[in-house]
XYZ file of C-alpha atoms in Angstrom:
667
model
C -61.911 -10.991 44.111
C -60.729 -8.171 46.366
C -57.250 -6.797 46.002
C -55.062 -7.276 49.043
C -54.419 -3.906 50.671
C -50.886 -4.531 51.859
C -48.127 -2.096 52.741
C -45.196 -2.913 50.413
C -41.922 -2.835 52.316
C -38.321 -3.762 51.652
C -36.112 -5.444 54.213
C -32.855 -3.479 54.361
C -29.855 -3.796 56.608
C -29.132 -0.813 58.857
C -25.778 0.903 58.500
C -24.929 0.187 62.126
C -25.589 -3.549 62.134
C -25.757 -5.478 58.850
C -27.322 -8.364 60.703
C -30.414 -6.369 61.617
C -33.124 -5.274 59.218
C -35.873 -2.704 59.237
C -39.020 -2.367 57.192
C -38.795 0.742 54.997
C -41.887 1.896 53.078
C -41.342 2.611 49.414
C -43.786 5.414 48.613
C -46.363 7.914 49.809
C -49.958 6.703 50.032
C -52.960 8.506 48.628
C -55.136 10.469 51.124
C -56.922 8.191 53.552
C -54.104 5.645 53.648
C -51.365 5.414 56.234
C -48.509 7.926 55.722
C -45.337 6.655 54.116
C -42.013 8.186 53.171
C -41.393 9.271 49.602
C -38.070 7.622 48.897
C -35.301 5.513 50.342
C -32.799 7.187 52.688
C -29.275 8.128 51.622
C -27.886 5.117 53.511
C -30.220 2.837 51.621
C -29.274 4.414 48.301
C -25.610 3.716 49.036
C -26.492 0.085 49.598
C -28.844 -0.108 46.602
C -26.803 -2.591 44.605
C -26.542 -4.974 47.546
C -30.261 -4.617 48.282
C -31.185 -5.365 44.659
C -28.895 -8.371 44.584
C -30.581 -9.800 47.659
C -34.067 -8.963 46.453
C -33.595 -10.866 43.224
C -31.929 -14.007 44.539
C -33.517 -17.340 43.739
C -36.245 -19.282 45.440
C -33.808 -20.850 47.873
C -33.642 -17.533 49.804
C -37.234 -16.376 49.405
C -38.220 -17.542 52.874
C -35.552 -15.418 54.555
C -35.969 -12.180 52.565
C -39.112 -10.074 52.586
C -39.951 -8.860 49.096
C -42.458 -6.231 48.074
C -45.076 -6.776 45.387
C -43.125 -4.313 43.228
C -40.008 -6.460 43.500
C -41.920 -9.637 42.726
C -43.432 -7.967 39.675
C -39.993 -6.752 38.600
C -38.744 -10.350 38.711
C -41.442 -11.290 36.233
C -40.759 -8.294 34.002
C -36.975 -8.666 33.898
C -36.261 -12.285 34.756
C -34.766 -14.219 37.619
C -31.255 -14.007 39.066
C -28.800 -14.674 36.248
C -31.121 -13.643 33.435
C -31.797 -10.251 34.965
C -28.131 -9.690 35.744
C -26.842 -10.769 32.349
C -29.509 -9.189 30.165
C -30.668 -6.031 31.942
C -28.465 -4.960 34.855
C -25.497 -3.702 32.845
C -27.699 -1.296 30.860
C -29.686 -0.246 33.917
C -26.378 0.526 35.618
C -25.086 2.321 32.533
C -27.921 4.864 32.396
C -27.214 5.886 35.987
C -24.161 7.661 34.569
C -24.323 11.451 34.876
C -23.532 11.834 31.174
C -27.105 10.744 30.354
C -28.742 13.586 32.296
C -30.460 16.398 30.411
C -28.174 19.210 29.250
C -29.964 22.356 28.035
C -28.844 24.285 25.004
C -27.169 21.540 22.978
C -27.499 22.044 19.232
C -28.751 19.197 17.016
C -25.203 18.706 15.718
C -23.864 18.452 19.260
C -26.586 15.953 20.133
C -25.682 13.837 17.102
C -22.017 13.858 18.107
C -23.030 12.919 21.660
C -24.764 9.795 20.322
C -21.396 8.474 19.136
C -19.679 9.324 22.416
C -22.345 7.284 24.173
C -21.927 4.492 21.628
C -18.280 4.217 22.688
C -19.413 4.144 26.307
C -21.658 1.189 25.428
C -18.695 -0.481 23.738
C -16.583 -0.050 26.868
C -19.432 -1.447 28.976
C -19.935 -4.602 26.962
C -16.250 -5.531 26.715
C -16.743 -8.010 23.852
C -18.735 -6.330 21.059
C -19.146 -9.595 19.160
C -21.084 -11.027 22.100
C -23.511 -8.116 21.930
C -23.928 -8.403 18.164
C -24.720 -12.121 18.399
C -27.076 -11.940 21.407
C -30.573 -10.762 20.372
C -31.780 -10.625 23.985
C -28.906 -8.391 25.029
C -29.304 -6.159 21.979
C -33.025 -5.711 22.595
C -32.470 -4.944 26.278
C -29.865 -2.318 25.369
C -32.621 -0.477 23.501
C -35.097 -1.082 26.315
C -32.996 0.920 28.758
C -31.074 3.445 26.677
C -34.163 4.647 24.785
C -35.403 6.372 27.927
C -32.479 8.759 28.546
C -32.300 12.289 27.175
C -31.240 11.897 23.543
C -31.483 8.121 23.859
C -33.205 7.861 20.503
C -29.936 8.863 18.862
C -27.945 6.327 20.872
C -30.444 3.560 20.101
C -30.302 4.378 16.401
C -26.512 4.294 16.033
C -26.199 1.278 18.351
C -28.815 -0.694 16.428
C -27.065 0.091 13.150
C -23.499 -0.554 14.326
C -24.003 -3.700 16.408
C -26.976 -5.355 14.777
C -27.207 -4.379 11.127
C -23.504 -3.834 10.443
C -21.439 -6.009 12.772
C -24.202 -8.619 13.032
C -24.389 -8.947 9.241
C -20.629 -9.459 9.014
C -20.738 -12.140 11.711
C -23.751 -13.915 10.194
C -22.164 -14.455 6.813
C -19.426 -16.874 5.820
C -15.728 -16.055 6.259
C -16.523 -13.917 9.310
C -13.797 -15.720 11.239
C -11.277 -14.677 8.588
C -12.229 -10.993 8.547
C -10.323 -8.577 10.728
C -13.118 -6.921 12.699
C -10.866 -5.199 15.209
C -11.383 -1.756 13.669
C -15.115 -2.098 14.252
C -15.041 -3.779 17.641
C -12.596 -1.156 18.934
C -14.656 1.603 17.288
C -11.719 2.979 15.365
C -14.334 2.733 12.612
C -18.112 2.997 13.065
C -20.331 0.663 11.063
C -23.483 1.634 9.198
C -25.986 -0.157 6.945
C -27.165 1.086 3.544
C -30.268 -0.569 2.179
C -33.229 1.801 1.658
C -33.052 4.059 -1.392
C -34.891 7.242 -2.263
C -37.142 5.318 -4.682
C -37.227 2.022 -2.763
C -38.276 1.564 0.848
C -40.530 -1.375 1.637
C -39.818 -2.778 -1.849
C -36.131 -3.084 -1.042
C -35.793 -6.217 -3.171
C -36.061 -3.834 -6.145
C -33.013 -1.737 -5.175
C -31.096 -0.186 -8.078
C -27.594 0.389 -6.694
C -25.301 -1.975 -8.616
C -22.133 -3.905 -7.815
C -20.704 -5.220 -11.073
C -18.206 -8.054 -11.035
C -14.911 -7.350 -12.776
C -13.912 -10.770 -14.075
C -10.373 -9.664 -14.887
C -9.645 -7.746 -11.682
C -11.697 -10.026 -9.448
C -13.419 -7.217 -7.571
C -16.587 -5.157 -7.922
C -17.576 -1.683 -9.022
C -20.213 -0.114 -6.759
C -22.333 2.509 -8.485
C -25.441 4.631 -7.990
C -27.053 4.848 -11.461
C -29.422 7.780 -10.810
C -30.592 10.053 -7.946
C -33.505 7.779 -7.049
C -30.998 5.033 -6.195
C -29.236 7.123 -3.543
C -29.175 5.421 -0.159
C -31.681 7.182 2.083
C -31.126 8.068 5.760
C -28.077 6.033 6.868
C -25.642 7.823 9.178
C -22.795 8.152 6.693
C -21.302 11.574 7.511
C -17.919 11.946 9.182
C -19.594 12.734 12.516
C -18.402 10.138 14.999
C -15.208 9.343 13.109
C -14.263 7.118 10.133
C -17.009 4.778 8.932
C -17.599 1.664 6.869
C -20.904 0.338 5.586
C -22.615 -2.848 4.626
C -24.259 -1.839 1.343
C -27.150 -3.654 -0.311
C -26.570 -3.629 -4.076
C -27.642 -5.547 -7.149
C -24.922 -8.034 -8.116
C -24.169 -7.963 -11.843
C -22.032 -10.891 -12.998
C -21.229 -11.500 -16.662
C -23.969 -9.054 -17.579
C -26.584 -10.991 -15.590
C -28.588 -9.530 -12.709
C -28.183 -11.985 -9.824
C -30.303 -10.112 -7.290
C -29.454 -8.006 -4.247
C -26.466 -8.879 -2.035
C -24.474 -7.167 0.701
C -21.026 -5.598 0.231
C -18.596 -4.321 2.886
C -17.661 -0.804 1.795
C -15.332 1.743 3.473
C -16.838 5.248 3.371
C -14.373 7.572 5.078
C -11.105 7.801 6.965
C -9.528 10.322 9.316
C -9.157 12.757 6.387
C -12.785 12.639 5.251
C -14.894 10.844 2.637
C -13.123 8.391 0.343
C -12.989 8.907 -3.442
C -16.255 8.156 -5.199
C -18.374 8.385 -2.040
C -20.851 11.296 -2.069
C -22.741 12.231 1.102
C -25.330 14.960 1.675
C -26.728 15.554 5.147
C -30.468 15.417 5.701
C -32.293 17.643 8.209
C -32.307 16.412 11.804
C -35.458 14.530 12.677
C -37.152 14.919 16.075
C -36.585 12.219 18.664
C -33.344 10.775 17.325
C -30.396 13.167 16.903
C -28.429 11.291 14.246
C -26.504 12.373 11.158
C -28.959 11.018 8.592
C -27.717 11.434 5.017
C -28.182 10.735 1.341
C -25.330 8.568 0.040
C -24.254 7.771 -3.504
C -21.351 5.911 -5.130
C -19.512 6.877 -8.309
C -17.854 3.711 -9.615
C -16.225 2.806 -6.305
C -13.843 -0.149 -6.538
C -14.278 -2.956 -3.988
C -12.148 -6.086 -3.495
C -13.531 -9.573 -4.129
C -13.899 -10.269 -0.373
C -16.290 -7.307 -0.029
C -19.178 -9.612 -1.030
C -20.890 -11.201 1.978
C -21.580 -14.811 1.036
C -23.505 -17.659 2.612
C -26.149 -20.264 1.863
C -28.200 -17.568 0.139
C -25.462 -17.230 -2.475
C -21.806 -17.940 -3.275
C -19.941 -16.567 -6.244
C -17.480 -18.879 -7.961
C -14.205 -17.765 -9.503
C -15.816 -18.061 -12.923
C -18.639 -15.704 -11.923
C -21.185 -18.484 -11.438
C -23.594 -17.974 -8.543
C -24.816 -20.925 -6.477
C -27.531 -20.830 -3.814
C -29.533 -23.242 -1.669
C -32.531 -20.895 -1.740
C -35.099 -20.890 -4.492
C -35.405 -17.350 -5.773
C -33.942 -13.858 -5.595
C -36.404 -12.571 -3.030
C -35.683 -15.426 -0.615
C -31.951 -14.960 -1.097
C -32.222 -11.255 -0.377
C -34.424 -11.688 2.697
C -32.021 -14.237 4.116
C -29.048 -11.936 3.543
C -30.774 -9.106 5.438
C -32.019 -11.431 8.169
C -30.654 -9.009 10.760
C -33.762 -6.910 10.182
C -35.674 -9.404 12.345
C -33.408 -8.710 15.316
C -33.802 -5.029 14.480
C -37.556 -5.376 14.896
C -36.987 -6.779 18.389
C -34.736 -3.814 19.150
C -37.476 -1.403 18.054
C -39.992 -3.254 20.235
C -37.585 -3.073 23.174
C -37.098 0.660 22.746
C -40.853 1.246 22.545
C -41.498 -0.895 25.621
C -38.815 0.933 27.598
C -40.113 4.372 26.596
C -43.676 3.404 27.550
C -42.682 2.160 30.990
C -40.568 5.238 31.708
C -43.334 7.595 30.577
C -45.826 5.855 32.857
C -43.493 5.935 35.860
C -43.018 9.678 35.420
C -46.715 10.381 34.886
C -47.864 8.309 37.875
C -45.338 9.940 40.198
C -46.373 13.375 38.949
C -50.038 12.555 39.535
C -49.300 11.673 43.172
C -47.908 15.061 44.129
C -49.804 17.289 41.704
C -52.649 18.715 43.791
C -55.966 20.057 42.514
C -59.009 21.501 44.260
C -61.012 18.956 46.275
C -64.770 18.842 46.989
C -64.404 20.783 50.246
C -63.434 24.425 50.525
C -59.662 24.761 50.733
C -59.098 21.039 50.212
C -56.359 19.900 47.839
C -56.233 16.341 46.521
C -53.822 14.565 44.153
C -54.913 14.517 40.531
C -54.415 10.729 40.622
C -57.510 10.570 42.863
C -59.748 11.263 39.847
C -60.982 8.310 37.789
C -60.766 10.415 34.630
C -57.035 10.686 35.307
C -55.950 7.419 36.922
C -58.262 5.302 34.757
C -56.384 6.299 31.604
C -53.026 5.710 33.237
C -54.045 2.316 34.592
C -55.234 1.170 31.179
C -51.855 2.229 29.813
C -50.032 0.455 32.651
C -51.927 -2.756 31.864
C -50.997 -2.397 28.203
C -47.340 -1.723 29.067
C -47.188 -4.949 31.066
C -48.761 -6.809 28.141
C -46.271 -5.199 25.751
C -43.361 -6.260 27.949
C -44.522 -9.864 28.258
C -45.259 -10.108 24.517
C -41.809 -8.689 23.770
C -40.200 -11.293 26.040
C -42.225 -14.019 24.316
C -41.133 -12.867 20.846
C -37.460 -12.664 21.853
C -37.639 -16.158 23.352
C -39.315 -17.534 20.226
C -36.632 -16.057 17.972
C -33.614 -17.006 20.056
C -34.892 -20.575 20.362
C -36.204 -21.099 16.832
C -35.299 -24.051 14.659
C -35.361 -24.358 10.897
C -38.912 -25.660 11.181
C -40.135 -22.850 13.454
C -38.183 -19.970 11.886
C -41.095 -18.590 9.846
C -43.482 -18.685 12.800
C -40.961 -17.001 15.098
C -40.183 -14.353 12.506
C -43.895 -13.628 12.084
C -44.397 -13.270 15.837
C -41.493 -10.808 16.032
C -42.980 -8.767 13.176
C -46.522 -8.768 14.567
C -45.271 -7.905 18.047
C -43.179 -5.026 16.724
C -46.190 -3.527 14.974
C -48.540 -3.808 17.944
C -45.982 -2.746 20.564
C -44.772 0.348 18.731
C -48.323 1.475 17.939
C -49.290 1.047 21.605
C -46.180 2.969 22.655
C -47.246 5.860 20.458
C -50.573 6.045 22.292
C -49.096 5.549 25.772
C -46.313 8.126 25.495
C -48.737 10.713 24.110
C -51.229 9.947 26.906
C -48.575 10.322 29.595
C -47.394 13.621 28.177
C -50.976 14.899 28.137
C -51.685 13.737 31.699
C -48.770 15.896 32.852
C -50.158 19.001 31.171
C -47.832 21.828 30.225
C -45.115 20.372 32.452
C -44.858 17.435 30.095
C -43.844 19.702 27.221
C -40.407 20.500 28.678
C -37.599 18.230 27.482
C -36.038 17.945 30.936
C -39.239 16.343 32.249
C -38.507 13.301 30.141
C -41.787 12.975 28.238
C -41.699 15.377 25.305
C -39.172 13.397 23.251
C -40.743 9.958 23.602
C -43.581 10.314 21.031
C -41.168 11.595 18.367
C -38.732 8.740 18.905
C -41.499 6.154 19.036
C -42.694 7.381 15.634
C -39.327 6.281 14.309
C -39.737 2.778 15.733
C -43.076 2.464 13.915
C -41.301 2.829 10.570
C -37.820 1.440 11.257
C -36.979 -2.151 10.209
C -40.172 -2.371 8.160
C -43.230 -0.136 8.147
C -45.808 -1.589 10.525
C -48.657 -1.660 8.046
C -46.550 -3.461 5.469
C -45.213 -6.114 7.833
C -48.716 -6.673 9.223
C -50.064 -7.100 5.683
C -47.475 -9.806 5.083
C -48.350 -11.472 8.402
C -52.052 -11.268 7.556
C -51.553 -13.089 4.271
C -49.562 -15.819 6.023
C -52.130 -16.263 8.783
C -55.001 -16.480 6.316
C -53.490 -19.593 4.799
C -52.406 -21.114 8.098
C -54.395 -23.843 9.797
C -57.496 -22.875 11.743
C -56.633 -22.567 15.468
C -58.754 -24.478 17.958
C -61.226 -22.171 19.704
C -62.083 -22.491 23.411
C -65.654 -22.711 24.610
C -67.156 -19.474 25.855
C -70.136 -21.005 27.602
C -70.533 -23.758 30.145
C -73.408 -26.059 31.123
C -74.053 -23.700 34.033
C -74.502 -20.668 31.800
C -72.357 -17.744 30.581
C -68.777 -17.467 31.728
C -67.477 -15.196 34.469
C -66.453 -11.751 33.214
C -64.087 -11.397 36.171
C -62.172 -14.524 35.122
C -59.228 -13.509 32.884
C -59.162 -16.895 31.196
C -62.799 -16.647 30.199
C -62.264 -13.152 28.811
C -59.251 -14.500 26.953
C -61.509 -17.061 25.296
C -63.747 -14.216 24.105
C -60.754 -12.534 22.505
C -59.882 -15.807 20.763
C -63.403 -15.961 19.387
C -63.044 -12.410 18.101
C -59.907 -13.458 16.234
C -61.784 -16.405 14.697
C -64.592 -14.103 13.571
C -62.211 -11.760 11.765
C -60.238 -14.648 10.274
C -63.461 -16.039 8.820
C -64.435 -12.629 7.436
C -61.032 -12.107 5.845
C -61.135 -15.480 4.123
C -64.635 -14.809 2.839
C -63.547 -11.398 1.542
C -60.557 -12.964 -0.207
C -62.853 -15.378 -2.003
C -65.052 -12.495 -3.162
C -62.163 -10.651 -4.790
C -61.484 -10.888 -8.538
C -59.476 -14.033 -9.201
C -57.263 -12.586 -11.936
C -56.387 -9.315 -10.201
C -54.169 -9.985 -7.144
C -54.125 -6.360 -5.991
C -57.891 -5.971 -6.208
C -58.385 -9.337 -4.541
C -56.172 -8.367 -1.632
C -57.880 -4.991 -1.387
C -61.131 -6.816 -0.671
C -59.516 -8.821 2.119
C -57.046 -6.331 3.588
C -59.346 -4.549 6.060
C -60.666 -7.667 7.833
C -57.252 -9.350 7.503
C -55.484 -6.479 9.280
C -58.116 -6.500 12.016
C -57.471 -10.225 12.376
C -53.757 -9.525 12.891
C -54.605 -6.858 15.444
C -56.646 -9.309 17.494
C -54.005 -12.007 16.982
C -51.338 -9.665 18.428
C -53.475 -8.823 21.443
C -54.278 -12.491 21.989
C -50.593 -13.417 21.977
C -49.937 -10.564 24.413
C -52.751 -11.833 26.638
C -51.325 -15.357 26.610
C -47.881 -14.063 27.611
C -49.536 -11.953 30.324
C -51.533 -14.895 31.691
C -48.452 -17.089 31.737
C -46.585 -14.460 33.760
C -49.524 -14.032 36.140
C -49.275 -17.695 37.049
C -45.690 -17.190 38.222
C -46.207 -14.466 40.849
C -44.090 -15.371 43.870
C -46.243 -13.735 46.549
C -50.035 -13.591 46.876
C -50.017 -9.793 46.699
C -48.053 -9.707 43.450
C -50.026 -12.582 41.960
C -53.280 -10.821 42.815
C -52.167 -7.504 41.348
C -50.960 -9.089 38.126
C -54.121 -11.161 37.785
C -56.331 -8.076 38.120
C -54.117 -6.037 35.795
C -54.298 -8.800 33.198
C -58.080 -8.828 33.560
C -58.179 -5.073 32.930
C -56.076 -5.519 29.803
C -58.329 -8.277 28.486
C -61.568 -6.447 29.243
C -60.294 -3.452 27.316
C -59.383 -5.655 24.345
C -62.874 -7.096 23.941
C -64.626 -3.740 24.358
C -64.655 -3.065 20.602
C -65.771 -6.632 19.761
C -68.849 -6.940 21.956
C -71.258 -6.544 19.031
C -69.708 -9.440 17.128
C -69.425 -11.600 20.233
C -73.052 -10.940 21.123
C -74.199 -11.666 17.570
C -72.303 -14.972 17.516
C -73.647 -16.019 20.926
C -70.361 -15.808 22.825
C -71.592 -13.019 25.106
C -75.003 -12.349 26.583
C -76.769 -8.997 26.474
C -76.305 -8.699 30.234
C -72.556 -9.242 29.911
C -72.300 -6.560 27.237
C -74.385 -4.192 29.336
C -72.300 -4.763 32.463
C -68.876 -4.595 30.787
C -68.262 -0.886 31.591
C -69.169 -1.521 35.234
C -66.828 -4.510 35.439
C -63.985 -2.434 33.976
C -64.622 0.412 36.408
C -64.680 -2.024 39.310
C -61.301 -3.468 38.321
C -59.863 0.019 37.857
C -61.175 1.037 41.268
C -59.422 -1.900 42.920
C -56.127 -1.112 41.179
C -56.143 2.662 41.652
C -54.298 2.714 44.982
C -51.662 0.328 43.642
C -50.521 2.403 40.659
C -47.239 3.359 42.276
C -46.453 -0.266 43.097
C -47.152 -1.241 39.494
C -44.773 1.371 38.066
C -42.146 0.914 40.792
C -41.831 -2.598 39.351
C -40.408 -0.985 36.195
C -37.225 -0.703 38.285
C -36.041 2.630 36.902
C -32.812 3.839 38.541
C -33.223 6.524 41.188
C -30.486 8.544 39.470
C -32.671 8.661 36.366
C -35.862 9.644 38.191
C -34.102 12.087 40.533
C -33.087 14.242 37.567
C -36.677 14.661 36.278
C -38.370 17.618 37.986
C -41.979 16.455 37.666
C -41.109 13.048 39.104
C -39.897 14.665 42.306
C -42.645 16.864 43.725
C -40.843 20.042 42.778
C -37.661 19.125 44.672
C -35.736 19.709 41.434
C -36.755 23.190 40.170
C -37.621 23.215 36.470
C -36.034 26.648 36.059
C -32.657 25.195 37.021
C -32.519 23.688 33.548
C -32.942 26.933 31.612
C -29.914 27.787 29.491
C -30.658 31.521 29.324
C -28.963 33.766 31.876
C -30.997 36.648 33.281
């Protein structure tokens, strides 16, 4: 199926007569194509908000407004009318602010302080902080957009902690309506969340910080029994102003260990740390300028209402604990349920960073010229398959990441009691796959921009470091995938589609056929994992899992890619214009072909692919890449990054912004 070679244009009103419209090209073509201008005029930029509003109106106006393929694709990536406006536009508008532009020479401490200034800017933008804390879609989209600005990793970190883990935990537990949250919603106090300890990370149910009930006084005594129980990494210094924390601690009532619960704990005021609170700063980590610390408590007194109660546990006046959940682990996991939303935030940040990195790299590849085949000829580096092929594969993956992220957010926000576990598993699996893909994509984009990509002002150098944090935050990927693998192994066997027809092998250019091959690959690895589990020693759970873990983790990997493919295919069916539908269909095919590349041996062995199909797979991939190559700019323009953001990145602007202007050393 040939790609439609159309000239994407936007219908914009002229400044002289708003009733007239002119077709304005969006970008420069590669050599051999018709010339086009590089960017919108100043008049058009002034009318950008009105143009965007028109471009994303509903179907009732589609016949009267010409839309480009990039705009149609953006509608699929970010939602229709109200959804896009409510979920994404406020953050997209926020990062246009000049305060988010690169500033050379800032020390790590200054960058950490800046993160809190930006956090207050977010608070002013949202108006009602409780609405942000209780809206997973809005929280995730905040990370999607703010992760891409200079120092955005620090903003994302403190925002995720304050709104989701801290304020969200307070709102999710009982008596929230009776708590005075005004100090936190006004940001007179910043909230933080203390769970991980030096000796306890992924085994957080084994935390050793204690909160002992004082039966006579009615409150609790919060204590760190030894150095290994210090809280590790939360932002508990006085940077940013006075702070309070939600602290995970082991509840001791009448001498009995009741498991881990959450306690609201003030840490500091305008004069400094409160008595009994000990804080030591940790070194700054790359990618997220935040005041990470070690925190300990020396018999700190807390009032009775400090305990966050709910169905997972309620403490009676006599010290008796009641719970509707069966065991300590379930009670603890329910009390820290905000970690699931945190996973979606990490996925959103990784998706946003990947899209921004690709937009920068593709734009750079358009104007970066290298020697051509003829003497004196200069051609864009994007003309080379070795260059654009890698970027296109990453673009296809970024689209799949975005659609999978949307699918996971939708599943979580719409879950019921019956579907909670399935939705939670999808969020966890998606977070692992998305953040790992983001690591590869951001590193690839930096490399494709050569030495230019190493400079912070060019927007790429910080992404890999921040993405590394998303891999570990809210649950280490390997650990959460191991849990998902165990759950999937004991789930029902999914129905598998046929991969052959009475007329012979399926069509390798049909995305739905290639999707069926990926489903068969998942079934193969599921079968292998179950067989391996049966081979393991019955009376040694660790050894038994060790036998199954490798095929089980590969099963989860294919499962994640299959869910991404399904979300991608569903989006491809919604393209509003033939050009956009065609582009998305071909991009989805490229994604799917790449996913089955490593499984061809198994699929051939099991009779799902023929030898000819395996032999021709590289040619099919190259053919799809060839058809998409001239549309790379359209595909990344759909990421809808603000011009103010891109204008400040030298390599995204054909040298119009001199890199040396950002040096902080005077000659």
